[in-house]
PDB file of N, CA and C in Angstrom:
ATOM      1  N   MET C 279      12.527  -1.941  -3.465  1.00  0.00           N
ATOM      2  CA  MET C 279      12.067  -3.291  -3.119  1.00  0.00           C
ATOM      3  C   MET C 279      11.357  -3.897  -4.338  1.00  0.00           C
ATOM      4  N   SER C 280      11.602  -5.160  -4.538  1.00  0.00           N
ATOM      5  CA  SER C 280      11.008  -5.854  -5.679  1.00  0.00           C
ATOM      6  C   SER C 280       9.534  -6.138  -5.441  1.00  0.00           C
ATOM      7  N   GLN C 281       8.842  -6.419  -6.518  1.00  0.00           N
ATOM      8  CA  GLN C 281       7.448  -6.833  -6.416  1.00  0.00           C
ATOM      9  C   GLN C 281       7.390  -8.168  -5.669  1.00  0.00           C
ATOM     10  N   THR C 282       6.435  -8.293  -4.768  1.00  0.00           N
ATOM     11  CA  THR C 282       6.312  -9.515  -3.978  1.00  0.00           C
ATOM     12  C   THR C 282       5.838 -10.660  -4.862  1.00  0.00           C
ATOM     13  N   PRO C 283       6.573 -11.790  -4.849  1.00  0.00           N
ATOM     14  CA  PRO C 283       6.120 -12.947  -5.632  1.00  0.00           C
ATOM     15  C   PRO C 283       4.761 -13.432  -5.136  1.00  0.00           C
ATOM     16  N   THR C 284       3.925 -13.896  -6.061  1.00  0.00           N
ATOM     17  CA  THR C 284       2.588 -14.358  -5.688  1.00  0.00           C
ATOM     18  C   THR C 284       2.542 -15.878  -5.549  1.00  0.00           C
ATOM     19  N   GLU C 285       3.685 -16.533  -5.685  1.00  0.00           N
ATOM     20  CA  GLU C 285       3.784 -17.976  -5.457  1.00  0.00           C
ATOM     21  C   GLU C 285       4.956 -18.213  -4.520  1.00  0.00           C
ATOM     22  N   PRO C 286       4.944 -19.346  -3.799  1.00  0.00           N
ATOM     23  CA  PRO C 286       6.070 -19.640  -2.911  1.00  0.00           C
ATOM     24  C   PRO C 286       7.394 -19.661  -3.668  1.00  0.00           C
ATOM     25  N   VAL C 287       8.436 -19.173  -2.991  1.00  0.00           N
ATOM     26  CA  VAL C 287       9.791 -19.149  -3.540  1.00  0.00           C
ATOM     27  C   VAL C 287      10.554 -20.315  -2.920  1.00  0.00           C
ATOM     28  N   TYR C 288      11.100 -21.193  -3.766  1.00  0.00           N
ATOM     29  CA  TYR C 288      11.854 -22.339  -3.258  1.00  0.00           C
ATOM     30  C   TYR C 288      13.308 -21.939  -3.059  1.00  0.00           C
ATOM     31  N   ILE C 289      13.769 -22.094  -1.829  1.00  0.00           N
ATOM     32  CA  ILE C 289      15.100 -21.646  -1.425  1.00  0.00           C
ATOM     33  C   ILE C 289      16.131 -22.721  -1.774  1.00  0.00           C
ATOM     34  N   ASP C 290      17.269 -22.272  -2.345  1.00  0.00           N
ATOM     35  CA  ASP C 290      18.274 -23.263  -2.733  1.00  0.00           C
ATOM     36  C   ASP C 290      19.565 -23.157  -1.920  1.00  0.00           C
ATOM     37  N   GLY C 291      19.503 -22.540  -0.747  1.00  0.00           N
ATOM     38  CA  GLY C 291      20.679 -22.494   0.124  1.00  0.00           C
ATOM     39  C   GLY C 291      20.652 -21.285   1.040  1.00  0.00           C
ATOM     40  N   GLN C 292      21.635 -21.231   1.939  1.00  0.00           N
ATOM     41  CA  GLN C 292      21.707 -20.171   2.948  1.00  0.00           C
ATOM     42  C   GLN C 292      21.762 -18.781   2.323  1.00  0.00           C
ATOM     43  N   SER C 293      22.603 -18.600   1.305  1.00  0.00           N
ATOM     44  CA  SER C 293      22.744 -17.262   0.731  1.00  0.00           C
ATOM     45  C   SER C 293      21.452 -16.828   0.031  1.00  0.00           C
ATOM     46  N   HIS C 294      20.760 -17.786  -0.601  1.00  0.00           N
ATOM     47  CA  HIS C 294      19.479 -17.466  -1.249  1.00  0.00           C
ATOM     48  C   HIS C 294      18.452 -17.051  -0.195  1.00  0.00           C
ATOM     49  N   LEU C 295      18.408 -17.774   0.914  1.00  0.00           N
ATOM     50  CA  LEU C 295      17.481 -17.424   1.994  1.00  0.00           C
ATOM     51  C   LEU C 295      17.789 -16.023   2.519  1.00  0.00           C
ATOM     52  N   GLU C 296      19.068 -15.730   2.759  1.00  0.00           N
ATOM     53  CA  GLU C 296      19.444 -14.405   3.259  1.00  0.00           C
ATOM     54  C   GLU C 296      19.058 -13.313   2.267  1.00  0.00           C
ATOM     55  N   GLU C 297      19.234 -13.605   0.986  1.00  0.00           N
ATOM     56  CA  GLU C 297      18.886 -12.651  -0.067  1.00  0.00           C
ATOM     57  C   GLU C 297      17.385 -12.340  -0.043  1.00  0.00           C
ATOM     58  N   VAL C 298      16.553 -13.387   0.035  1.00  0.00           N
ATOM     59  CA  VAL C 298      15.094 -13.209   0.044  1.00  0.00           C
ATOM     60  C   VAL C 298      14.664 -12.452   1.303  1.00  0.00           C
ATOM     61  N   VAL C 299      15.216 -12.846   2.457  1.00  0.00           N
ATOM     62  CA  VAL C 299      14.840 -12.206   3.723  1.00  0.00           C
ATOM     63  C   VAL C 299      15.228 -10.729   3.728  1.00  0.00           C
ATOM     64  N   SER C 300      16.381 -10.404   3.131  1.00  0.00           N
ATOM     65  CA  SER C 300      16.807  -9.000   3.136  1.00  0.00           C
ATOM     66  C   SER C 300      16.098  -8.179   2.064  1.00  0.00           C
ATOM     67  N   GLU C 301      15.632  -8.832   0.993  1.00  0.00           N
ATOM     68  CA  GLU C 301      15.032  -8.098  -0.119  1.00  0.00           C
ATOM     69  C   GLU C 301      13.583  -7.690   0.146  1.00  0.00           C
ATOM     70  N   TYR C 302      12.864  -8.486   0.928  1.00  0.00           N
ATOM     71  CA  TYR C 302      11.438  -8.239   1.149  1.00  0.00           C
ATOM     72  C   TYR C 302      11.175  -7.893   2.611  1.00  0.00           C
ATOM     73  N   GLY C 303      10.119  -7.109   2.846  1.00  0.00           N
ATOM     74  CA  GLY C 303       9.805  -6.654   4.203  1.00  0.00           C
ATOM     75  C   GLY C 303       9.368  -7.784   5.117  1.00  0.00           C
ATOM     76  N   VAL C 304       8.432  -8.612   4.656  1.00  0.00           N
ATOM     77  CA  VAL C 304       7.900  -9.705   5.483  1.00  0.00           C
ATOM     78  C   VAL C 304       8.050 -11.009   4.711  1.00  0.00           C
ATOM     79  N   VAL C 305       8.736 -11.965   5.344  1.00  0.00           N
ATOM     80  CA  VAL C 305       8.980 -13.262   4.701  1.00  0.00           C
ATOM     81  C   VAL C 305       8.605 -14.366   5.677  1.00  0.00           C
ATOM     82  N   LEU C 306       7.737 -15.264   5.234  1.00  0.00           N
ATOM     83  CA  LEU C 306       7.368 -16.449   6.025  1.00  0.00           C
ATOM     84  C   LEU C 306       8.097 -17.634   5.407  1.00  0.00           C
ATOM     85  N   VAL C 307       9.020 -18.222   6.177  1.00  0.00           N
ATOM     86  CA  VAL C 307       9.828 -19.333   5.684  1.00  0.00           C
ATOM     87  C   VAL C 307       9.249 -20.637   6.206  1.00  0.00           C
ATOM     88  N   ASP C 308       8.910 -21.523   5.274  1.00  0.00           N
ATOM     89  CA  ASP C 308       8.336 -22.834   5.601  1.00  0.00           C
ATOM     90  C   ASP C 308       9.431 -23.883   5.429  1.00  0.00           C
ATOM     91  N   PHE C 309       9.889 -24.451   6.550  1.00  0.00           N
ATOM     92  CA  PHE C 309      10.799 -25.594   6.498  1.00  0.00           C
ATOM     93  C   PHE C 309       9.924 -26.835   6.447  1.00  0.00           C
ATOM     94  N   TYR C 310      10.033 -27.591   5.355  1.00  0.00           N
ATOM     95  CA  TYR C 310       9.119 -28.705   5.112  1.00  0.00           C
ATOM     96  C   TYR C 310       9.880 -29.933   4.609  1.00  0.00           C
ATOM     97  N   ALA C 311       9.156 -31.051   4.517  1.00  0.00           N
ATOM     98  CA  ALA C 311       9.691 -32.269   3.903  1.00  0.00           C
ATOM     99  C   ALA C 311       8.589 -32.883   3.045  1.00  0.00           C
ATOM    100  N   ASP C 312       8.989 -33.469   1.912  1.00  0.00           N
ATOM    101  CA  ASP C 312       8.006 -34.071   1.007  1.00  0.00           C
ATOM    102  C   ASP C 312       7.249 -35.226   1.659  1.00  0.00           C
ATOM    103  N   TRP C 313       7.877 -35.909   2.625  1.00  0.00           N
ATOM    104  CA  TRP C 313       7.257 -37.066   3.271  1.00  0.00           C
ATOM    105  C   TRP C 313       6.356 -36.675   4.457  1.00  0.00           C
ATOM    106  N   CYS C 314       6.271 -35.388   4.743  1.00  0.00           N
ATOM    107  CA  CYS C 314       5.576 -34.904   5.946  1.00  0.00           C
ATOM    108  C   CYS C 314       4.105 -34.619   5.645  1.00  0.00           C
ATOM    109  N   GLY C 315       3.203 -35.378   6.264  1.00  0.00           N
ATOM    110  CA  GLY C 315       1.763 -35.188   6.067  1.00  0.00           C
ATOM    111  C   GLY C 315       1.277 -33.793   6.431  1.00  0.00           C
ATOM    112  N   PRO C 316       1.614 -33.292   7.632  1.00  0.00           N
ATOM    113  CA  PRO C 316       1.186 -31.940   8.001  1.00  0.00           C
ATOM    114  C   PRO C 316       1.720 -30.866   7.042  1.00  0.00           C
ATOM    115  N   CYS C 317       2.910 -31.097   6.486  1.00  0.00           N
ATOM    116  CA  CYS C 317       3.467 -30.136   5.521  1.00  0.00           C
ATOM    117  C   CYS C 317       2.579 -30.068   4.282  1.00  0.00           C
ATOM    118  N   LYS C 318       2.080 -31.220   3.854  1.00  0.00           N
ATOM    119  CA  LYS C 318       1.179 -31.262   2.693  1.00  0.00           C
ATOM    120  C   LYS C 318      -0.144 -30.566   3.013  1.00  0.00           C
ATOM    121  N   MET C 319      -0.608 -30.708   4.267  1.00  0.00           N
ATOM    122  CA  MET C 319      -1.871 -30.086   4.676  1.00  0.00           C
ATOM    123  C   MET C 319      -1.769 -28.559   4.648  1.00  0.00           C
ATOM    124  N   ILE C 320      -0.620 -28.027   5.015  1.00  0.00           N
ATOM    125  CA  ILE C 320      -0.483 -26.572   5.123  1.00  0.00           C
ATOM    126  C   ILE C 320      -0.110 -25.923   3.786  1.00  0.00           C
ATOM    127  N   GLU C 321       0.308 -26.740   2.821  1.00  0.00           N
ATOM    128  CA  GLU C 321       0.768 -26.197   1.540  1.00  0.00           C
ATOM    129  C   GLU C 321      -0.256 -25.296   0.842  1.00  0.00           C
ATOM    130  N   PRO C 322      -1.537 -25.713   0.714  1.00  0.00           N
ATOM    131  CA  PRO C 322      -2.508 -24.823   0.049  1.00  0.00           C
ATOM    132  C   PRO C 322      -2.713 -23.511   0.810  1.00  0.00           C
ATOM    133  N   VAL C 323      -2.617 -23.569   2.128  1.00  0.00           N
ATOM    134  CA  VAL C 323      -2.752 -22.355   2.946  1.00  0.00           C
ATOM    135  C   VAL C 323      -1.622 -21.387   2.601  1.00  0.00           C
ATOM    136  N   LEU C 324      -0.406 -21.924   2.509  1.00  0.00           N
ATOM    137  CA  LEU C 324       0.751 -21.077   2.205  1.00  0.00           C
ATOM    138  C   LEU C 324       0.658 -20.512   0.790  1.00  0.00           C
ATOM    139  N   GLU C 325       0.162 -21.316  -0.145  1.00  0.00           N
ATOM    140  CA  GLU C 325      -0.003 -20.823  -1.519  1.00  0.00           C
ATOM    141  C   GLU C 325      -1.002 -19.669  -1.557  1.00  0.00           C
ATOM    142  N   ASP C 326      -2.096 -19.790  -0.784  1.00  0.00           N
ATOM    143  CA  ASP C 326      -3.071 -18.701  -0.704  1.00  0.00           C
ATOM    144  C   ASP C 326      -2.449 -17.445  -0.100  1.00  0.00           C
ATOM    145  N   LEU C 327      -1.667 -17.626   0.971  1.00  0.00           N
ATOM    146  CA  LEU C 327      -1.029 -16.476   1.614  1.00  0.00           C
ATOM    147  C   LEU C 327      -0.046 -15.797   0.658  1.00  0.00           C
ATOM    148  N   ALA C 328       0.655 -16.590  -0.144  1.00  0.00           N
ATOM    149  CA  ALA C 328       1.604 -16.025  -1.116  1.00  0.00           C
ATOM    150  C   ALA C 328       0.872 -15.151  -2.124  1.00  0.00           C
ATOM    151  N   SER C 329      -0.324 -15.594  -2.536  1.00  0.00           N
ATOM    152  CA  SER C 329      -1.033 -14.864  -3.588  1.00  0.00           C
ATOM    153  C   SER C 329      -1.834 -13.678  -3.056  1.00  0.00           C
ATOM    154  N   ASP C 330      -2.239 -13.693  -1.775  1.00  0.00           N
ATOM    155  CA  ASP C 330      -3.114 -12.591  -1.337  1.00  0.00           C
ATOM    156  C   ASP C 330      -2.651 -11.841  -0.090  1.00  0.00           C
ATOM    157  N   THR C 331      -1.340 -11.920   0.237  1.00  0.00           N
ATOM    158  CA  THR C 331      -0.792 -11.053   1.285  1.00  0.00           C
ATOM    159  C   THR C 331       0.464 -10.387   0.727  1.00  0.00           C
ATOM    160  N   ASP C 332       0.994  -9.436   1.481  1.00  0.00           N
ATOM    161  CA  ASP C 332       2.225  -8.751   1.071  1.00  0.00           C
ATOM    162  C   ASP C 332       3.468  -9.523   1.474  1.00  0.00           C
ATOM    163  N   ALA C 333       3.282 -10.655   2.116  1.00  0.00           N
ATOM    164  CA  ALA C 333       4.431 -11.449   2.552  1.00  0.00           C
ATOM    165  C   ALA C 333       4.933 -12.346   1.425  1.00  0.00           C
ATOM    166  N   VAL C 334       6.231 -12.617   1.469  1.00  0.00           N
ATOM    167  CA  VAL C 334       6.826 -13.618   0.588  1.00  0.00           C
ATOM    168  C   VAL C 334       6.802 -14.936   1.347  1.00  0.00           C
ATOM    169  N   ILE C 335       6.350 -15.990   0.684  1.00  0.00           N
ATOM    170  CA  ILE C 335       6.388 -17.323   1.283  1.00  0.00           C
ATOM    171  C   ILE C 335       7.606 -18.028   0.703  1.00  0.00           C
ATOM    172  N   ALA C 336       8.546 -18.388   1.567  1.00  0.00           N
ATOM    173  CA  ALA C 336       9.756 -19.078   1.126  1.00  0.00           C
ATOM    174  C   ALA C 336       9.703 -20.511   1.644  1.00  0.00           C
ATOM    175  N   LYS C 337      10.086 -21.471   0.806  1.00  0.00           N
ATOM    176  CA  LYS C 337      10.004 -22.887   1.184  1.00  0.00           C
ATOM    177  C   LYS C 337      11.406 -23.477   1.189  1.00  0.00           C
ATOM    178  N   VAL C 338      11.728 -24.189   2.275  1.00  0.00           N
ATOM    179  CA  VAL C 338      13.026 -24.837   2.403  1.00  0.00           C
ATOM    180  C   VAL C 338      12.792 -26.330   2.628  1.00  0.00           C
ATOM    181  N   ASP C 339      13.258 -27.159   1.693  1.00  0.00           N
ATOM    182  CA  ASP C 339      13.167 -28.614   1.818  1.00  0.00           C
ATOM    183  C   ASP C 339      14.269 -29.067   2.780  1.00  0.00           C
ATOM    184  N   ILE C 340      13.866 -29.566   3.963  1.00  0.00           N
ATOM    185  CA  ILE C 340      14.863 -29.909   4.980  1.00  0.00           C
ATOM    186  C   ILE C 340      15.729 -31.106   4.578  1.00  0.00           C
ATOM    187  N   ASP C 341      15.236 -31.949   3.685  1.00  0.00           N
ATOM    188  CA  ASP C 341      16.048 -33.080   3.236  1.00  0.00           C
ATOM    189  C   ASP C 341      17.161 -32.620   2.296  1.00  0.00           C
ATOM    190  N   GLN C 342      16.870 -31.632   1.465  1.00  0.00           N
ATOM    191  CA  GLN C 342      17.884 -31.090   0.556  1.00  0.00           C
ATOM    192  C   GLN C 342      18.808 -30.105   1.260  1.00  0.00           C
ATOM    193  N   HIS C 343      18.317 -29.463   2.310  1.00  0.00           N
ATOM    194  CA  HIS C 343      19.078 -28.393   2.970  1.00  0.00           C
ATOM    195  C   HIS C 343      19.152 -28.652   4.479  1.00  0.00           C
ATOM    196  N   GLN C 344      19.733 -29.800   4.844  1.00  0.00           N
ATOM    197  CA  GLN C 344      19.798 -30.179   6.256  1.00  0.00           C
ATOM    198  C   GLN C 344      20.605 -29.187   7.084  1.00  0.00           C
ATOM    199  N   ARG C 345      21.700 -28.693   6.517  1.00  0.00           N
ATOM    200  CA  ARG C 345      22.545 -27.750   7.256  1.00  0.00           C
ATOM    201  C   ARG C 345      21.788 -26.449   7.520  1.00  0.00           C
ATOM    202  N   LEU C 346      21.043 -25.988   6.529  1.00  0.00           N
ATOM    203  CA  LEU C 346      20.258 -24.758   6.667  1.00  0.00           C
ATOM    204  C   LEU C 346      19.165 -24.942   7.722  1.00  0.00           C
ATOM    205  N   ALA C 347      18.509 -26.097   7.694  1.00  0.00           N
ATOM    206  CA  ALA C 347      17.487 -26.387   8.703  1.00  0.00           C
ATOM    207  C   ALA C 347      18.112 -26.407  10.099  1.00  0.00           C
ATOM    208  N   GLY C 348      19.266 -27.065  10.216  1.00  0.00           N
ATOM    209  CA  GLY C 348      19.951 -27.133  11.506  1.00  0.00           C
ATOM    210  C   GLY C 348      20.366 -25.760  12.003  1.00  0.00           C
ATOM    211  N   ALA C 349      20.858 -24.924  11.092  1.00  0.00           N
ATOM    212  CA  ALA C 349      21.299 -23.582  11.463  1.00  0.00           C
ATOM    213  C   ALA C 349      20.139 -22.734  11.974  1.00  0.00           C
ATOM    214  N   ASN C 350      18.922 -23.078  11.548  1.00  0.00           N
ATOM    215  CA  ASN C 350      17.735 -22.344  11.986  1.00  0.00           C
ATOM    216  C   ASN C 350      17.000 -23.044  13.122  1.00  0.00           C
ATOM    217  N   GLY C 351      17.622 -24.069  13.689  1.00  0.00           N
ATOM    218  CA  GLY C 351      17.045 -24.733  14.854  1.00  0.00           C
ATOM    219  C   GLY C 351      15.791 -25.530  14.561  1.00  0.00           C
ATOM    220  N   VAL C 352      15.643 -25.998  13.318  1.00  0.00           N
ATOM    221  CA  VAL C 352      14.456 -26.746  12.940  1.00  0.00           C
ATOM    222  C   VAL C 352      14.573 -28.170  13.464  1.00  0.00           C
ATOM    223  N   GLN C 353      13.610 -28.563  14.305  1.00  0.00           N
ATOM    224  CA  GLN C 353      13.620 -29.913  14.865  1.00  0.00           C
ATOM    225  C   GLN C 353      12.411 -30.719  14.428  1.00  0.00           C
ATOM    226  N   GLY C 354      11.355 -30.039  14.046  1.00  0.00           N
ATOM    227  CA  GLY C 354      10.146 -30.712  13.558  1.00  0.00           C
ATOM    228  C   GLY C 354       9.619 -29.960  12.357  1.00  0.00           C
ATOM    229  N   VAL C 355       8.862 -30.654  11.523  1.00  0.00           N
ATOM    230  CA  VAL C 355       8.289 -29.985  10.354  1.00  0.00           C
ATOM    231  C   VAL C 355       6.770 -30.144  10.372  1.00  0.00           C
ATOM    232  N   PRO C 356       6.040 -29.167   9.851  1.00  0.00           N
ATOM    233  CA  PRO C 356       6.570 -27.908   9.339  1.00  0.00           C
ATOM    234  C   PRO C 356       6.967 -26.944  10.450  1.00  0.00           C
ATOM    235  N   THR C 357       8.085 -26.257  10.253  1.00  0.00           N
ATOM    236  CA  THR C 357       8.479 -25.137  11.108  1.00  0.00           C
ATOM    237  C   THR C 357       8.377 -23.886  10.253  1.00  0.00           C
ATOM    238  N   LEU C 358       7.682 -22.890  10.757  1.00  0.00           N
ATOM    239  CA  LEU C 358       7.497 -21.629  10.035  1.00  0.00           C
ATOM    240  C   LEU C 358       8.207 -20.521  10.802  1.00  0.00           C
ATOM    241  N   LEU C 359       9.092 -19.817  10.096  1.00  0.00           N
ATOM    242  CA  LEU C 359       9.788 -18.675  10.686  1.00  0.00           C
ATOM    243  C   LEU C 359       9.317 -17.425   9.961  1.00  0.00           C
ATOM    244  N   LEU C 360       8.929 -16.419  10.720  1.00  0.00           N
ATOM    245  CA  LEU C 360       8.491 -15.157  10.119  1.00  0.00           C
ATOM    246  C   LEU C 360       9.578 -14.109  10.335  1.00  0.00           C
ATOM    247  N   TYR C 361       9.984 -13.491   9.219  1.00  0.00           N
ATOM    248  CA  TYR C 361      10.983 -12.429   9.261  1.00  0.00           C
ATOM    249  C   TYR C 361      10.317 -11.115   8.903  1.00  0.00           C
ATOM    250  N   SER C 362      10.697 -10.066   9.617  1.00  0.00           N
ATOM    251  CA  SER C 362      10.250  -8.722   9.299  1.00  0.00           C
ATOM    252  C   SER C 362      11.477  -7.831   9.257  1.00  0.00           C
ATOM    253  N   ASP C 363      11.663  -7.131   8.145  1.00  0.00           N
ATOM    254  CA  ASP C 363      12.825  -6.251   7.960  1.00  0.00           C
ATOM    255  C   ASP C 363      14.136  -6.969   8.265  1.00  0.00           C
ATOM    256  N   GLY C 364      14.239  -8.226   7.811  1.00  0.00           N
ATOM    257  CA  GLY C 364      15.483  -8.974   7.931  1.00  0.00           C
ATOM    258  C   GLY C 364      15.699  -9.676   9.254  1.00  0.00           C
ATOM    259  N   GLN C 365      14.789  -9.489  10.215  1.00  0.00           N
ATOM    260  CA  GLN C 365      14.950 -10.099  11.535  1.00  0.00           C
ATOM    261  C   GLN C 365      13.878 -11.161  11.772  1.00  0.00           C
ATOM    262  N   GLN C 366      14.275 -12.289  12.372  1.00  0.00           N
ATOM    263  CA  GLN C 366      13.270 -13.292  12.726  1.00  0.00           C
ATOM    264  C   GLN C 366      12.449 -12.766  13.895  1.00  0.00           C
ATOM    265  N   VAL C 367      11.118 -12.761  13.711  1.00  0.00           N
ATOM    266  CA  VAL C 367      10.237 -12.207  14.745  1.00  0.00           C
ATOM    267  C   VAL C 367       9.252 -13.222  15.305  1.00  0.00           C
ATOM    268  N   GLU C 368       9.014 -14.307  14.584  1.00  0.00           N
ATOM    269  CA  GLU C 368       8.067 -15.329  15.056  1.00  0.00           C
ATOM    270  C   GLU C 368       8.554 -16.702  14.627  1.00  0.00           C
ATOM    271  N   ARG C 369       8.134 -17.737  15.373  1.00  0.00           N
ATOM    272  CA  ARG C 369       8.413 -19.134  15.029  1.00  0.00           C
ATOM    273  C   ARG C 369       7.207 -19.961  15.447  1.00  0.00           C
ATOM    274  N   THR C 370       6.714 -20.786  14.549  1.00  0.00           N
ATOM    275  CA  THR C 370       5.659 -21.732  14.901  1.00  0.00           C
ATOM    276  C   THR C 370       6.053 -23.097  14.366  1.00  0.00           C
ATOM    277  N   VAL C 371       5.623 -24.132  15.063  1.00  0.00           N
ATOM    278  CA  VAL C 371       5.892 -25.503  14.636  1.00  0.00           C
ATOM    279  C   VAL C 371       4.565 -26.222  14.522  1.00  0.00           C
ATOM    280  N   GLY C 372       4.392 -26.958  13.427  1.00  0.00           N
ATOM    281  CA  GLY C 372       3.151 -27.695  13.217  1.00  0.00           C
ATOM    282  C   GLY C 372       2.185 -26.907  12.349  1.00  0.00           C
ATOM    283  N   VAL C 373       1.079 -27.543  12.031  1.00  0.00           N
ATOM    284  CA  VAL C 373       0.077 -26.922  11.171  1.00  0.00           C
ATOM    285  C   VAL C 373      -0.638 -25.824  11.948  1.00  0.00           C
ATOM    286  N   GLN C 374      -0.709 -24.647  11.342  1.00  0.00           N
ATOM    287  CA  GLN C 374      -1.401 -23.508  11.946  1.00  0.00           C
ATOM    288  C   GLN C 374      -2.610 -23.174  11.085  1.00  0.00           C
ATOM    289  N   PRO C 375      -3.717 -22.731  11.704  1.00  0.00           N
ATOM    290  CA  PRO C 375      -4.874 -22.319  10.914  1.00  0.00           C
ATOM    291  C   PRO C 375      -4.517 -21.132  10.015  1.00  0.00           C
ATOM    292  N   ALA C 376      -5.154 -21.074   8.862  1.00  0.00           N
ATOM    293  CA  ALA C 376      -4.884 -20.003   7.898  1.00  0.00           C
ATOM    294  C   ALA C 376      -5.043 -18.635   8.544  1.00  0.00           C
ATOM    295  N   GLU C 377      -6.090 -18.449   9.331  1.00  0.00           N
ATOM    296  CA  GLU C 377      -6.341 -17.143   9.951  1.00  0.00           C
ATOM    297  C   GLU C 377      -5.219 -16.748  10.894  1.00  0.00           C
ATOM    298  N   GLN C 378      -4.682 -17.711  11.618  1.00  0.00           N
ATOM    299  CA  GLN C 378      -3.595 -17.412  12.554  1.00  0.00           C
ATOM    300  C   GLN C 378      -2.344 -16.956  11.791  1.00  0.00           C
ATOM    301  N   LEU C 379      -2.036 -17.645  10.698  1.00  0.00           N
ATOM    302  CA  LEU C 379      -0.874 -17.259   9.888  1.00  0.00           C
ATOM    303  C   LEU C 379      -1.096 -15.887   9.249  1.00  0.00           C
ATOM    304  N   ARG C 380      -2.306 -15.646   8.771  1.00  0.00           N
ATOM    305  CA  ARG C 380      -2.629 -14.355   8.165  1.00  0.00           C
ATOM    306  C   ARG C 380      -2.465 -13.238   9.201  1.00  0.00           C
ATOM    307  N   GLN C 381      -2.912 -13.501  10.425  1.00  0.00           N
ATOM    308  CA  GLN C 381      -2.801 -12.507  11.496  1.00  0.00           C
ATOM    309  C   GLN C 381      -1.320 -12.227  11.827  1.00  0.00           C
ATOM    310  N   LEU C 382      -0.507 -13.296  11.872  1.00  0.00           N
ATOM    311  CA  LEU C 382       0.933 -13.118  12.108  1.00  0.00           C
ATOM    312  C   LEU C 382       1.534 -12.192  11.061  1.00  0.00           C
ATOM    313  N   ILE C 383       1.208 -12.462   9.791  1.00  0.00           N
ATOM    314  CA  ILE C 383       1.739 -11.654   8.691  1.00  0.00           C
ATOM    315  C   ILE C 383       1.228 -10.211   8.815  1.00  0.00           C
ATOM    316  N   ASP C 384      -0.069 -10.064   9.078  1.00  0.00           N
ATOM    317  CA  ASP C 384      -0.661  -8.721   9.167  1.00  0.00           C
ATOM    318  C   ASP C 384      -0.046  -7.900  10.306  1.00  0.00           C
ATOM    319  N   ASN C 385       0.420  -8.585  11.367  1.00  0.00           N
ATOM    320  CA  ASN C 385       1.055  -7.876  12.476  1.00  0.00           C
ATOM    321  C   ASN C 385       2.308  -7.133  12.039  1.00  0.00           C
ATOM    322  N   TYR C 386       2.953  -7.644  10.976  1.00  0.00           N
ATOM    323  CA  TYR C 386       4.239  -7.074  10.561  1.00  0.00           C
ATOM    324  C   TYR C 386       4.189  -6.401   9.198  1.00  0.00           C
ATOM    325  N   ALA C 387       3.197  -6.759   8.375  1.00  0.00           N
ATOM    326  CA  ALA C 387       3.112  -6.161   7.033  1.00  0.00           C
ATOM    327  C   ALA C 387       2.642  -4.716   7.152  1.00  0.00           C
ATOM    328  N   ALA C 388       3.282  -3.868   6.411  1.00  0.00           N
ATOM    329  CA  ALA C 388       2.933  -2.436   6.495  1.00  0.00           C
ATOM    330  C   ALA C 388       1.681  -2.148   5.679  1.00  0.00           C
TER     331      ALA C 388
END
């Protein structure tokens, strides 16, 4: 397994997302939009989680990757999907407190 990136990884398509999800144990995928206020509010939280947890934070711009967002059932942003060992295990929509996201990650991080 590769070293966990300490900054969010920007996803450039379905195959890239699958690669990241399969390569790392715990991946939190943030489906976001540049025009979304709540997405901007949660961004610093996600950057902190990327730097101080074992999870990979992956970011998907829904405007650039509409098909990918649709394939993942994203209807509102931010939508956060948590993957553990390649499987989606959690989904949250909207801004979540940092502690709640940290707890979600800790539930699955070894």
